[in-house]
CSV table of C-alpha atoms in Angstrom, one decimal:
chain,number,residue,atom,x,y,z
A,1,PRO,CA,2.6,7.7,23.1
A,2,ALA,CA,6.3,7.7,22.2
A,3,THR,CA,8.3,10.6,23.4
A,4,GLN,CA,11.0,12.1,21.2
A,5,ALA,CA,13.6,11.4,23.8
A,6,SER,CA,12.8,7.7,24.2
A,7,VAL,CA,12.7,7.0,20.5
A,8,ALA,CA,15.9,9.1,19.9
A,9,LEU,CA,17.6,6.8,22.4
A,10,LEU,CA,16.4,3.7,20.5
A,11,ILE,CA,17.7,5.1,17.3
A,12,ILE,CA,21.1,5.9,18.8
A,13,HIS,CA,21.1,2.4,20.4
A,14,PHE,CA,20.5,0.7,17.1
A,15,SER,CA,22.3,3.1,14.8
A,16,ASP,CA,25.3,0.8,14.2
A,17,SER,CA,22.9,-1.7,12.7
A,18,PHE,CA,21.7,0.6,9.9
A,19,GLN,CA,24.5,-0.6,7.7
A,20,HIS,CA,24.0,-4.3,8.8
A,21,PRO,CA,20.3,-5.0,8.8
A,22,SER,CA,20.8,-8.6,9.9
A,23,LEU,CA,22.1,-7.4,13.2
A,24,VAL,CA,18.9,-5.7,14.3
A,25,SER,CA,17.2,-7.8,16.9
A,26,LEU,CA,14.9,-6.5,19.5
A,27,PRO,CA,14.5,-7.8,23.1
A,28,SER,CA,11.8,-10.6,23.0
A,29,ASP,CA,10.1,-9.3,26.2
A,30,ARG,CA,9.5,-5.8,24.9
A,31,GLY,CA,10.0,-5.9,21.2
A,32,GLY,CA,6.3,-5.2,20.5
A,33,ALA,CA,6.4,-2.1,22.7
A,34,VAL,CA,9.6,-0.9,21.0
A,35,LEU,CA,8.1,-1.3,17.5
A,36,SER,CA,4.9,0.4,18.6
A,37,SER,CA,6.9,3.4,19.9
A,38,LEU,CA,8.9,3.6,16.7
A,39,VAL,CA,5.8,3.5,14.5
A,40,GLU,CA,4.1,6.2,16.5
A,41,TYR,CA,7.2,8.3,16.4
A,42,TYR,CA,7.2,8.0,12.6
A,43,LEU,CA,3.5,8.9,12.4
A,44,ASP,CA,4.4,12.1,14.2
A,45,SER,CA,7.7,12.9,12.6
A,46,SER,CA,8.1,11.1,9.3
A,47,SER,CA,11.6,10.1,10.5
A,48,SER,CA,13.8,8.5,7.8
A,49,GLN,CA,15.9,6.9,10.6
A,50,VAL,CA,12.8,5.1,11.9
A,51,VAL,CA,12.2,3.8,8.3
A,52,LEU,CA,15.7,2.4,8.2
A,53,LEU,CA,15.4,0.8,11.5
A,54,LEU,CA,12.0,-0.8,10.9
A,55,SER,CA,13.2,-2.1,7.5
A,56,SER,CA,16.1,-3.8,9.3
A,57,ILE,CA,14.3,-5.8,12.0
A,58,ARG,CA,14.5,-9.5,12.0
A,59,GLU,CA,11.6,-11.5,10.4
A,60,SER,CA,10.7,-12.9,13.9
A,61,HIS,CA,9.5,-9.4,14.9
A,62,HIS,CA,7.1,-9.0,11.9
A,63,LYS,CA,3.8,-9.7,13.8
A,64,PRO,CA,3.7,-6.7,16.2
A,65,LEU,CA,5.0,-4.4,13.5
A,66,LEU,CA,2.3,-5.4,11.0
A,67,GLU,CA,-0.4,-5.2,13.7
A,68,LYS,CA,0.8,-1.6,14.5
A,69,LEU,CA,0.8,-0.7,10.9
A,70,ASN,CA,-2.7,-2.1,10.5
A,71,GLU,CA,-3.8,0.0,13.5
A,72,SER,CA,-2.5,3.1,11.8
A,73,LEU,CA,-4.4,2.4,8.6
A,74,ASN,CA,-7.7,2.0,10.5
A,75,ARG,CA,-7.3,5.4,12.3
A,76,PRO,CA,-8.4,8.2,9.9
A,77,GLY,CA,-6.0,10.6,11.5
A,78,SER,CA,-2.9,8.4,10.9
A,79,ARG,CA,-4.0,6.6,7.7
A,80,LEU,CA,-1.9,8.7,5.3
A,81,ALA,CA,1.2,8.6,7.4
A,82,GLY,CA,0.7,4.8,7.9
A,83,LEU,CA,0.4,4.2,4.2
A,84,THR,CA,3.5,6.3,3.6
A,85,LEU,CA,5.5,4.3,6.1
A,86,LEU,CA,4.2,1.0,4.7
A,87,GLY,CA,5.3,2.2,1.2
A,88,HIS,CA,8.8,3.1,2.4
A,89,LEU,CA,9.2,-0.2,4.1
A,90,ILE,CA,8.1,-2.5,1.3
A,91,ARG,CA,10.2,-0.7,-1.2
A,92,ASN,CA,13.2,-1.6,1.0
A,93,GLN,CA,12.1,-5.3,0.6
A,94,PRO,CA,12.6,-6.3,4.2
A,95,PRO,CA,12.7,-10.1,5.0
A,96,TRP,CA,9.2,-10.0,6.5
A,97,VAL,CA,7.5,-8.4,3.5
A,98,HIS,CA,5.9,-11.7,2.4
A,99,HIS,CA,3.9,-11.8,5.6
A,100,VAL,CA,1.9,-8.7,4.7
A,101,SER,CA,-0.5,-10.7,2.4
A,102,ARG,CA,-1.2,-13.1,5.2
A,103,SER,CA,-2.0,-10.4,7.8
A,104,ALA,CA,-4.9,-8.1,8.4
A,105,LEU,CA,-2.9,-5.3,6.8
A,106,LEU,CA,-3.7,-6.3,3.2
A,107,PRO,CA,-7.5,-6.4,3.7
A,108,SER,CA,-7.2,-3.0,5.5
A,109,LEU,CA,-5.3,-1.6,2.5
A,110,LEU,CA,-7.9,-2.9,0.1
A,111,ARG,CA,-10.8,-1.6,2.1
A,112,CYS,CA,-9.1,1.8,2.2
A,113,LEU,CA,-8.8,1.9,-1.6
A,114,LYS,CA,-12.4,0.8,-2.0
A,115,THR,CA,-13.9,3.4,0.3
A,116,GLU,CA,-11.5,6.3,0.9
A,117,THR,CA,-12.4,9.7,-0.6
A,118,ASP,CA,-9.2,11.6,0.2
A,119,VAL,CA,-7.3,11.7,-3.1
A,120,VAL,CA,-3.8,11.9,-1.5
A,121,VAL,CA,-4.6,8.8,0.5
A,122,LEU,CA,-5.8,7.0,-2.6
A,123,ILE,CA,-2.6,8.0,-4.5
A,124,THR,CA,-0.4,6.7,-1.7
A,125,GLY,CA,-2.5,3.6,-1.2
A,126,VAL,CA,-2.5,2.5,-4.9
A,127,LEU,CA,1.3,3.0,-5.1
A,128,VAL,CA,1.7,0.8,-2.1
A,129,LEU,CA,-0.5,-1.9,-3.7
A,130,ILE,CA,1.4,-1.7,-7.1
A,131,THR,CA,4.7,-2.2,-5.2
A,132,LEU,CA,3.4,-5.0,-3.0
A,133,LEU,CA,1.7,-7.1,-5.7
A,134,PRO,CA,4.8,-8.8,-7.1
A,135,MET,CA,6.1,-9.5,-3.6
A,136,MET,CA,3.1,-11.5,-2.6
A,137,PRO,CA,3.4,-15.3,-2.3
A,138,GLN,CA,0.6,-17.4,-3.8
A,139,ALA,CA,-1.5,-17.1,-0.7
A,140,GLY,CA,-2.0,-13.4,-1.4
A,141,LYS,CA,-3.6,-14.2,-4.7
A,142,GLN,CA,-6.9,-15.1,-3.0
A,143,HIS,CA,-7.6,-11.4,-3.1
A,144,ILE,CA,-7.3,-11.2,-6.9
A,145,TYR,CA,-10.9,-10.0,-7.4
A,146,ASP,CA,-10.4,-7.4,-4.6
A,147,PHE,CA,-7.5,-6.1,-6.7
A,148,PHE,CA,-9.7,-5.9,-9.7
A,149,ASP,CA,-12.5,-4.2,-7.7
A,150,VAL,CA,-9.9,-1.6,-6.5
A,151,PHE,CA,-9.0,-0.9,-10.1
A,152,GLY,CA,-12.7,-0.5,-11.1
A,153,ARG,CA,-13.4,1.8,-8.1
A,154,LEU,CA,-10.4,4.1,-8.8
A,155,VAL,CA,-11.3,4.3,-12.5
A,156,SER,CA,-14.8,5.4,-11.6
A,157,TRP,CA,-13.8,7.8,-8.9
A,158,SER,CA,-11.1,9.5,-11.0
A,159,HIS,CA,-13.5,9.8,-14.0
A,160,LYS,CA,-16.1,11.5,-11.9
A,161,ASN,CA,-13.5,14.2,-11.1
A,162,PRO,CA,-14.8,15.6,-7.8
A,163,GLY,CA,-14.8,19.3,-8.1
A,164,HIS,CA,-12.9,19.8,-4.8
A,165,VAL,CA,-9.9,17.7,-6.0
A,166,PRO,CA,-6.9,19.7,-7.4
A,167,VAL,CA,-6.1,18.8,-11.0
A,168,GLU,CA,-2.5,17.9,-10.1
A,169,HIS,CA,-3.7,15.3,-7.7
A,170,LEU,CA,-6.0,13.8,-10.3
A,171,VAL,CA,-3.0,13.6,-12.7
A,172,HIS,CA,-1.1,11.6,-10.1
A,173,LEU,CA,-4.1,9.4,-9.4
A,174,HIS,CA,-4.5,8.7,-13.2
A,175,ALA,CA,-0.9,7.7,-13.4
A,176,GLY,CA,-1.4,5.3,-10.4
A,177,VAL,CA,-4.5,3.8,-12.1
A,178,TYR,CA,-2.6,3.2,-15.3
A,179,SER,CA,0.3,1.6,-13.4
A,180,LEU,CA,-2.1,-0.6,-11.6
A,181,PHE,CA,-3.7,-1.6,-14.9
A,182,HIS,CA,-0.4,-2.7,-16.3
A,183,ARG,CA,0.5,-4.6,-13.1
A,184,LEU,CA,-2.8,-6.5,-13.0
A,185,TYR,CA,-2.7,-7.3,-16.7
A,186,GLY,CA,1.0,-8.4,-16.4
A,187,MET,CA,0.3,-10.7,-13.4
A,188,PHE,CA,-3.3,-12.0,-14.1
A,189,PRO,CA,-3.9,-11.5,-17.9
A,190,CYS,CA,-6.7,-13.9,-18.5
A,191,ASN,CA,-8.6,-13.1,-15.2
A,192,PHE,CA,-8.2,-9.4,-15.7
A,193,ILE,CA,-9.4,-9.4,-19.3
A,194,SER,CA,-12.5,-11.4,-18.1
A,195,TYR,CA,-13.1,-8.9,-15.3
A,196,LEU,CA,-12.8,-5.9,-17.7
A,197,ARG,CA,-15.2,-7.5,-20.2
A,198,LEU,CA,-17.8,-8.2,-17.6
A,199,HIS,CA,-17.4,-4.9,-15.6
A,200,TYR,CA,-17.4,-2.6,-18.6
A,201,SER,CA,-20.2,-4.3,-20.4
A,202,MET,CA,-22.5,-2.7,-17.7
A,203,LYS,CA,-24.1,0.4,-18.9
A,204,GLU,CA,-23.3,2.4,-15.8
A,205,ASN,CA,-19.6,1.7,-16.3
A,206,LEU,CA,-19.4,2.3,-20.1
A,207,GLU,CA,-18.6,6.0,-19.9
A,208,SER,CA,-15.6,5.5,-17.6
A,209,PHE,CA,-14.4,2.8,-20.0
A,210,GLN,CA,-14.5,5.1,-22.9
A,211,GLU,CA,-12.6,7.9,-21.1
A,212,VAL,CA,-10.1,5.9,-19.0
A,213,VAL,CA,-9.7,2.3,-19.8
A,214,LYS,CA,-10.0,2.6,-23.6
A,215,GLU,CA,-6.7,4.6,-23.6
A,216,GLU,CA,-5.0,1.4,-22.6
A,217,ARG,CA,-6.7,-0.7,-25.2
A,218,ASN,CA,-3.6,-1.1,-27.3
A,219,VAL,CA,-2.3,-3.4,-24.6
A,220,PHE,CA,-4.9,-6.0,-25.4
A,221,SER,CA,-5.4,-5.3,-29.1
A,222,ASP,CA,-8.9,-6.7,-29.9
A,223,LEU,CA,-9.4,-8.7,-26.8
A,224,LEU,CA,-12.0,-6.3,-25.5
């Protein structure tokens, strides 16, 4: 595990590069270990300096970083912090962001959104997906029906309104679901309409359609 002292030294060492992202280059022989230490440090501290540094690394260092982020998403104890870090990084649009859709990180994100029951993790994860979608190259579109399944799952989950979930969290989740709706409709209009017609023609999904999806019906007029 990274110690505060060792990571603090790394931050100091690279601090001059924060204003010049193209200058950040890690040693090839231990770049992976450095990135792993920085990610672990963020998971423990939520350090904004680590976010800046990780956003500034060269594209050639993307593989060990994405592997470490994927590892964090697959550990329940670090999942929320890992998603939060991923969200910060992709919003900074680093040069390596297009590699996310080709890595194991995207399937892990989608799996999380399909199975997770912690509402804060779901809120954070759906915001990451909404931000990431427009940045994906064509290769990432192979997951199009996974994106739709995530939407359907979140609609159903939020409609059931688990009694232990605070109302304010459900409000944020609903906002995320609506944003995902608009993102998917904007990027894949024909495929998404076809999915909605099929998915919400099923009796078990009709109630959630009436309560959640129908509020957005003005987007498609009479298409549904």
